[in-house]
Short mmCIF file of C-alpha atoms in Angstrom, two decimals:
data_model
loop_
_atom_site.label_atom_id
_atom_site.label_comp_id
_atom_site.label_asym_id
_atom_site.label_seq_id
_atom_site.Cartn_x
_atom_site.Cartn_y
_atom_site.Cartn_z
CA MET A 228 0.00 0.00 0.00
CA VAL A 229 2.80 2.38 1.00
CA VAL A 230 4.81 1.44 -2.08
CA ALA A 231 1.80 2.12 -4.28
CA GLN A 232 1.30 5.55 -2.69
CA ILE A 233 4.97 6.45 -3.15
CA THR A 234 4.89 5.27 -6.76
CA SER A 235 1.78 7.33 -7.42
CA ARG A 236 3.36 10.43 -5.88
CA LEU A 237 6.54 9.93 -7.90
CA ARG A 238 4.50 9.71 -11.10
CA THR A 239 2.74 12.94 -10.15
CA LEU A 240 6.06 14.69 -9.60
CA VAL A 241 7.89 13.24 -12.58
CA ARG A 242 5.19 13.69 -15.21
CA PRO A 243 5.39 17.52 -15.34
CA LEU A 244 9.18 17.31 -15.40
CA MET A 245 9.02 14.91 -18.34
CA MET A 246 6.55 17.17 -20.12
CA ALA A 247 8.75 20.21 -19.53
CA SER A 248 11.77 18.29 -20.76
CA SER A 249 9.86 17.24 -23.87
CA ARG A 250 8.84 20.84 -24.54
CA ASN A 251 12.42 22.01 -24.15
CA LEU A 252 13.66 19.36 -26.54
CA SER A 253 10.96 20.31 -29.02
CA SER A 254 11.71 24.02 -28.81
CA SER A 255 15.43 23.41 -29.26
CA ALA A 256 14.97 21.43 -32.47
CA PRO A 257 16.51 23.22 -35.46
CA GLU A 258 13.90 25.06 -37.51
CA VAL A 259 15.67 24.17 -40.74
CA LEU A 260 17.55 20.95 -41.44
CA LEU A 261 20.39 21.32 -43.95
CA GLU A 262 21.77 18.06 -45.29
CA GLU A 263 24.31 17.18 -47.94
CA VAL A 264 24.04 13.86 -49.76
CA GLY A 265 26.85 13.51 -52.27
CA ASN A 266 26.55 16.38 -54.71
CA LYS A 267 22.97 17.19 -53.67
CA GLY A 268 21.70 19.52 -50.94
CA ILE A 269 18.47 18.97 -48.96
CA ILE A 270 16.58 21.71 -47.10
CA THR A 271 13.87 20.57 -44.68
CA LEU A 272 11.57 23.16 -43.12
CA ASN A 273 11.32 21.77 -39.62
CA ARG A 274 8.41 23.45 -37.83
CA PRO A 275 5.67 20.85 -38.42
CA LYS A 276 3.56 22.01 -35.45
CA ALA A 277 3.47 25.48 -37.02
CA LEU A 278 2.85 23.99 -40.48
CA ASN A 279 6.46 24.91 -41.30
CA SER A 280 5.61 28.62 -41.37
CA LEU A 281 8.60 30.70 -42.39
CA ASN A 282 10.28 33.01 -39.88
CA ILE A 283 13.31 35.28 -40.07
CA ASN A 284 15.61 32.71 -38.47
CA MET A 285 14.74 30.16 -41.17
CA ILE A 286 15.38 32.69 -43.93
CA ARG A 287 18.78 33.46 -42.46
CA LEU A 288 19.65 29.77 -42.32
CA ILE A 289 18.52 28.98 -45.87
CA TYR A 290 19.92 31.97 -47.78
CA PRO A 291 23.67 31.54 -47.13
CA LYS A 292 23.45 27.78 -47.62
CA LEU A 293 21.76 28.22 -50.99
CA GLN A 294 24.49 30.65 -52.00
CA GLU A 295 27.10 28.08 -51.04
CA TRP A 296 25.36 25.15 -52.70
CA GLU A 297 24.91 27.00 -55.98
CA THR A 298 28.63 26.58 -56.61
CA THR A 299 29.23 23.27 -54.84
CA LYS A 300 26.15 21.11 -55.54
CA SER A 301 24.36 19.87 -58.65
CA MET A 302 20.83 20.05 -57.21
CA VAL A 303 18.88 21.36 -54.22
CA ILE A 304 15.75 19.67 -52.84
CA ILE A 305 13.48 21.53 -50.43
CA LYS A 306 10.65 19.91 -48.47
CA GLY A 307 8.59 20.31 -45.30
CA ALA A 308 8.64 18.15 -42.19
CA GLY A 309 5.47 16.31 -41.21
CA GLU A 310 2.53 15.24 -43.34
CA LYS A 311 0.39 18.39 -43.34
CA ALA A 312 2.38 21.16 -44.95
CA PHE A 313 5.28 22.13 -47.14
CA CYS A 314 5.03 25.67 -45.75
CA ALA A 315 1.79 27.41 -44.77
CA GLY A 316 3.25 30.89 -45.21
CA GLY A 317 5.27 33.53 -43.43
CA ASP A 318 5.09 33.97 -39.67
CA VAL A 319 2.89 37.06 -40.03
CA ARG A 320 1.68 36.88 -36.46
CA SER A 321 5.12 37.90 -35.17
CA ILE A 322 5.17 40.75 -37.68
CA VAL A 323 1.87 42.17 -36.46
CA GLU A 324 2.75 41.68 -32.80
CA THR A 325 5.98 43.69 -33.14
CA VAL A 326 4.77 46.41 -35.51
CA ASN A 327 5.01 49.08 -32.79
CA ASP A 328 8.28 47.84 -31.30
CA PRO A 329 11.51 49.85 -31.70
CA ASN A 330 12.82 47.12 -34.02
CA PRO A 331 9.72 45.58 -35.69
CA VAL A 332 10.17 42.25 -37.44
CA GLY A 333 8.51 43.61 -40.57
CA GLU A 334 11.36 46.08 -41.12
CA TYR A 335 13.72 43.28 -42.09
CA PHE A 336 11.60 40.13 -42.59
CA PHE A 337 10.10 41.10 -45.95
CA ARG A 338 13.36 42.50 -47.33
CA GLU A 339 15.28 39.33 -46.51
CA GLU A 340 12.43 37.08 -47.67
CA TYR A 341 12.28 38.77 -51.07
CA ILE A 342 16.06 38.56 -51.46
CA LEU A 343 15.77 34.81 -50.82
CA ASN A 344 12.93 34.54 -53.36
CA CYS A 345 15.12 36.24 -55.95
CA LEU A 346 18.02 33.88 -55.27
CA ILE A 347 15.73 30.86 -55.73
CA GLY A 348 14.45 32.27 -59.02
CA THR A 349 17.93 32.89 -60.40
CA LEU A 350 19.76 29.76 -59.22
CA HIS A 351 21.99 28.15 -61.82
CA ILE A 352 21.35 24.62 -60.57
CA PRO A 353 18.08 22.63 -60.45
CA TYR A 354 15.93 23.47 -57.43
CA VAL A 355 13.24 20.88 -56.66
CA ALA A 356 10.43 21.83 -54.27
CA LEU A 357 8.39 18.90 -52.95
CA ILE A 358 5.17 20.78 -52.19
CA ASP A 359 3.40 17.93 -50.43
CA GLY A 360 0.64 19.52 -48.33
CA ILE A 361 -0.28 23.12 -47.55
CA THR A 362 1.69 25.56 -49.69
CA MET A 363 0.65 29.16 -49.20
CA GLY A 364 2.13 32.65 -49.14
CA GLY A 365 5.73 32.44 -48.03
CA GLY A 366 5.71 28.74 -48.89
CA VAL A 367 4.81 29.64 -52.46
CA GLY A 368 7.78 32.01 -52.48
CA LEU A 369 10.05 29.14 -51.45
CA SER A 370 8.83 26.92 -54.27
CA VAL A 371 7.25 28.60 -57.29
CA HIS A 372 10.38 30.43 -58.48
CA GLY A 373 12.39 27.21 -58.58
CA GLN A 374 12.88 25.11 -61.68
CA PHE A 375 10.79 22.14 -60.50
CA ARG A 376 7.72 22.03 -58.24
CA VAL A 377 6.33 18.58 -57.45
CA ALA A 378 2.74 18.53 -56.17
CA THR A 379 0.86 15.60 -54.65
CA GLU A 380 -2.81 14.86 -54.06
CA ARG A 381 -2.36 16.53 -50.65
CA THR A 382 -1.10 19.83 -52.07
CA LEU A 383 -3.24 22.82 -51.11
CA PHE A 384 -1.96 25.90 -52.93
CA ALA A 385 -3.14 29.46 -52.33
CA MET A 386 -2.14 33.09 -52.11
CA PRO A 387 -4.67 34.16 -49.44
CA GLU A 388 -3.15 37.52 -48.53
CA THR A 389 -6.10 39.77 -49.39
CA GLY A 390 -8.04 37.96 -46.68
CA ILE A 391 -5.62 39.22 -44.02
CA GLY A 392 -5.24 42.74 -45.33
CA LEU A 393 -2.00 42.11 -47.21
CA PHE A 394 -1.38 41.38 -50.90
CA PRO A 395 0.08 38.40 -52.81
CA ASP A 396 3.78 39.14 -52.45
CA VAL A 397 6.86 36.85 -52.62
CA GLY A 398 6.97 37.52 -56.35
CA GLY A 399 3.22 37.17 -56.91
CA SER A 400 3.26 40.07 -59.33
CA HIS A 401 5.72 38.08 -61.44
CA PHE A 402 4.30 34.55 -61.55
CA LEU A 403 0.56 35.20 -61.21
CA PRO A 404 0.04 37.35 -64.34
CA ARG A 405 1.99 34.76 -66.31
CA LEU A 406 -0.60 32.03 -65.69
CA GLY A 407 -3.08 31.20 -68.44
CA GLY A 408 -5.92 33.62 -69.12
CA ARG A 409 -6.75 35.72 -66.08
CA LEU A 410 -6.26 32.86 -63.64
CA GLY A 411 -3.50 34.71 -61.82
CA MET A 412 -5.72 37.72 -61.17
CA TYR A 413 -8.49 35.41 -59.94
CA LEU A 414 -6.17 33.59 -57.54
CA ALA A 415 -4.66 36.88 -56.36
CA LEU A 416 -7.96 38.57 -55.58
CA THR A 417 -9.93 35.65 -54.17
CA GLY A 418 -7.24 33.56 -52.49
CA HIS A 419 -8.88 30.54 -54.13
CA ARG A 420 -7.31 27.24 -53.14
CA LEU A 421 -6.05 24.83 -55.76
CA LYS A 422 -5.83 21.19 -54.79
CA GLY A 423 -3.66 18.32 -55.97
CA ARG A 424 -3.42 18.02 -59.73
CA GLU A 425 -5.16 21.37 -60.18
CA VAL A 426 -1.90 23.00 -59.11
CA MET A 427 -0.08 21.54 -62.08
CA LYS A 428 -2.93 22.21 -64.48
CA ALA A 429 -2.74 25.87 -63.45
CA GLY A 430 0.97 25.91 -64.27
CA LEU A 431 2.11 26.38 -60.68
CA ALA A 432 3.53 22.88 -60.30
CA THR A 433 5.68 21.24 -62.95
CA HIS A 434 5.09 17.63 -61.87
CA VAL A 435 2.71 15.49 -59.82
CA CYS A 436 3.56 12.50 -57.65
CA ASP A 437 1.50 10.38 -55.25
CA SER A 438 2.33 11.39 -51.69
CA ALA A 439 2.97 7.75 -50.82
CA ARG A 440 5.82 7.76 -53.34
CA ILE A 441 7.34 11.14 -52.54
CA GLY A 442 10.09 9.48 -50.48
CA GLU A 443 10.87 7.17 -53.37
CA LEU A 444 11.04 10.15 -55.71
CA GLU A 445 13.44 11.93 -53.38
CA GLU A 446 15.69 8.88 -53.25
CA SER A 447 15.68 8.68 -57.04
CA LEU A 448 16.63 12.35 -57.31
CA LEU A 449 19.51 11.88 -54.89
CA LYS A 450 20.82 8.98 -56.97
CA MET A 451 20.52 10.78 -60.29
CA GLU A 452 23.63 11.60 -62.24
CA SER A 453 21.84 14.04 -64.53
CA ASN A 454 20.28 17.29 -63.35
CA TYR A 455 16.68 16.63 -64.42
CA PRO A 456 14.12 14.72 -62.35
CA GLU A 457 11.83 12.12 -63.86
CA ASP A 458 8.60 13.47 -65.33
CA VAL A 459 5.69 12.26 -63.22
CA ALA A 460 3.21 14.77 -64.58
CA ALA A 461 -0.45 14.04 -65.13
CA GLU A 462 -3.43 16.11 -66.10
CA GLY A 463 -5.34 18.00 -63.44
CA SER A 464 -9.04 18.36 -62.80
CA GLU A 465 -11.17 21.50 -63.10
CA TRP A 466 -11.70 23.95 -60.24
CA SER A 467 -14.83 25.74 -59.23
CA GLN A 468 -15.51 29.46 -58.95
CA LYS A 469 -17.33 31.41 -56.26
CA GLN A 470 -15.74 34.81 -56.82
CA LEU A 471 -18.30 37.28 -55.56
CA ALA A 472 -18.88 35.67 -52.17
CA ILE A 473 -15.14 35.21 -51.68
CA LEU A 474 -14.22 38.74 -52.76
CA GLY A 475 -16.73 40.12 -50.28
CA LYS A 476 -14.65 38.66 -47.45
CA MET A 477 -11.35 40.17 -48.58
CA SER A 478 -9.78 43.47 -47.58
CA PRO A 479 -11.01 46.10 -50.08
CA THR A 480 -7.68 47.93 -49.86
CA SER A 481 -5.78 44.69 -50.46
CA LEU A 482 -7.96 43.94 -53.47
CA LYS A 483 -7.22 47.29 -55.12
CA VAL A 484 -3.51 47.07 -54.33
CA THR A 485 -3.40 43.49 -55.61
CA PHE A 486 -5.19 44.35 -58.86
CA GLU A 487 -2.67 47.09 -59.62
CA GLN A 488 0.22 44.85 -58.54
CA ILE A 489 -0.69 42.03 -60.91
CA GLU A 490 -1.30 44.43 -63.80
CA ARG A 491 2.13 46.00 -63.37
CA GLY A 492 3.89 42.70 -62.70
CA ALA A 493 3.02 41.32 -66.13
CA ASN A 494 5.68 43.58 -67.65
CA LEU A 495 8.36 43.38 -64.97
CA THR A 496 11.25 41.01 -64.28
CA LEU A 497 11.36 39.01 -61.04
CA PRO A 498 13.84 41.43 -59.38
CA GLU A 499 11.68 44.38 -60.45
CA CYS A 500 8.57 42.67 -59.07
CA LEU A 501 10.21 41.99 -55.72
CA SER A 502 11.42 45.59 -55.50
CA MET A 503 7.88 46.78 -56.23
CA GLU A 504 6.46 44.41 -53.63
CA TYR A 505 8.90 45.73 -51.06
CA ARG A 506 7.54 49.23 -51.66
CA ILE A 507 4.00 47.92 -51.16
CA VAL A 508 4.74 45.87 -48.06
CA SER A 509 6.68 48.73 -46.43
CA HIS A 510 3.34 50.55 -46.17
CA ILE A 511 0.72 47.82 -45.99
CA TYR A 512 2.13 45.79 -43.11
CA LYS A 513 1.80 48.79 -40.80
CA GLY A 514 -1.82 49.41 -41.76
CA HIS A 515 -5.07 48.59 -40.00
CA ASP A 516 -6.23 45.83 -42.35
CA PHE A 517 -3.14 43.63 -41.99
CA ALA A 518 -3.33 43.67 -38.19
CA GLU A 519 -7.09 43.09 -38.36
CA GLY A 520 -6.78 40.26 -40.85
CA VAL A 521 -4.13 38.42 -38.84
CA ARG A 522 -6.22 38.87 -35.69
CA ALA A 523 -9.42 37.54 -37.27
CA VAL A 524 -7.90 34.66 -39.21
CA LEU A 525 -4.87 33.54 -37.20
CA ILE A 526 -5.13 34.82 -33.61
CA ASP A 527 -8.77 35.00 -32.48
CA LYS A 528 -9.88 32.86 -35.44
CA ASP A 529 -13.36 34.37 -35.38
CA HIS A 530 -13.10 35.27 -39.10
CA LYS A 531 -15.05 38.44 -38.36
CA THR A 532 -12.99 41.10 -40.06
CA SER A 533 -13.66 44.80 -39.78
CA TRP A 534 -11.89 46.31 -42.77
CA LYS A 535 -11.14 50.04 -43.04
CA PRO A 536 -12.33 51.20 -45.55
CA ALA A 537 -15.13 48.64 -45.49
CA THR A 538 -16.02 48.50 -49.19
CA LEU A 539 -14.27 48.83 -52.53
CA ALA A 540 -16.25 51.99 -53.24
CA ASP A 541 -14.82 53.58 -50.10
CA VAL A 542 -11.20 52.95 -51.11
CA PRO A 543 -9.68 56.05 -52.79
CA THR A 544 -7.98 54.28 -55.69
CA ASP A 545 -5.54 56.99 -56.78
CA GLU A 546 -4.45 57.73 -53.23
CA VAL A 547 -3.96 54.05 -52.37
CA ILE A 548 -1.95 53.36 -55.53
CA LYS A 549 0.29 56.38 -54.98
CA LYS A 550 0.90 55.46 -51.35
CA HIS A 551 1.80 51.84 -52.03
CA PHE A 552 3.62 52.03 -55.37
CA ASP A 553 5.58 55.29 -55.25
CA PRO A 554 9.34 54.97 -54.61
CA LEU A 555 10.61 54.86 -51.04
CA GLU A 556 13.40 57.00 -49.72
CA PRO A 557 16.58 56.00 -51.62
CA GLN A 558 18.20 54.33 -48.62
CA LYS A 559 15.08 52.22 -48.01
CA GLU A 560 14.61 50.91 -51.55
CA LEU A 561 15.25 47.21 -52.19
CA THR A 562 17.76 46.91 -55.02
CA LEU A 563 18.22 43.42 -56.48
#
């Protein structure tokens, strides 16, 4: 009886210590895994509990390694840890929470993110993104500019920024207007989600592979002597449209900024697009709608947004365009 009581008390005491130890181990895990296999480099986004959302630390780990590997490796593979997401986007919550701090995250996050996007888009070696799972926002920036993007039936692709008072950045003004028809404008304004094979049909993925075989594909890529992965493409299915109801939920300011962004981006290079987007984000991330959108969608999760202005008609188009697209002070411009 006494032994049983002691054992029970020990369990009570030890359990919280074990849980704390587990939390400490989890928090100390590297947010990006960088591995070299022969003449190939592997980047693993390692924040599965946060759907591998991209933060400034991850950007600062990936960028110098990509620079190094461009001259020392024959291929780079990037993937996400876990089974839910490649990368669900940038860590915008930290940006909103520090917007009034002396050194707000937004002052350097977007600049460094766009510089990384540009490097990915101009790499001289094959860059293979295994976009198995949620791929949105910042995750799109880590994949779409690369030479190869492999989707699976679990891929969920979107640029949902207008719904949080932002705009489709990470080079959205470059790749979206280059999609067939006006699909890019539709995706930019509505944040519509493409699933599985639809992502390749839209031109955003280059290949499709069953998720159950993604590990096998990775092994094959690592064993390859040539620089080009096996074509596992297949036709995609059609996607549905519910524009008006969706647009009514988006930030009116973000919609007008996004429309102008995509129109301009059709005639710009990737570096020019990223420089333009840096001008936009330098203003928009400090505004009411971005903070409100992140609150409603990601923090409180009540999805009850209160946009200011509340309707498209209330947004002064000329004023908004001038504010977001005019050049910054010379020392603040992003030159790529």
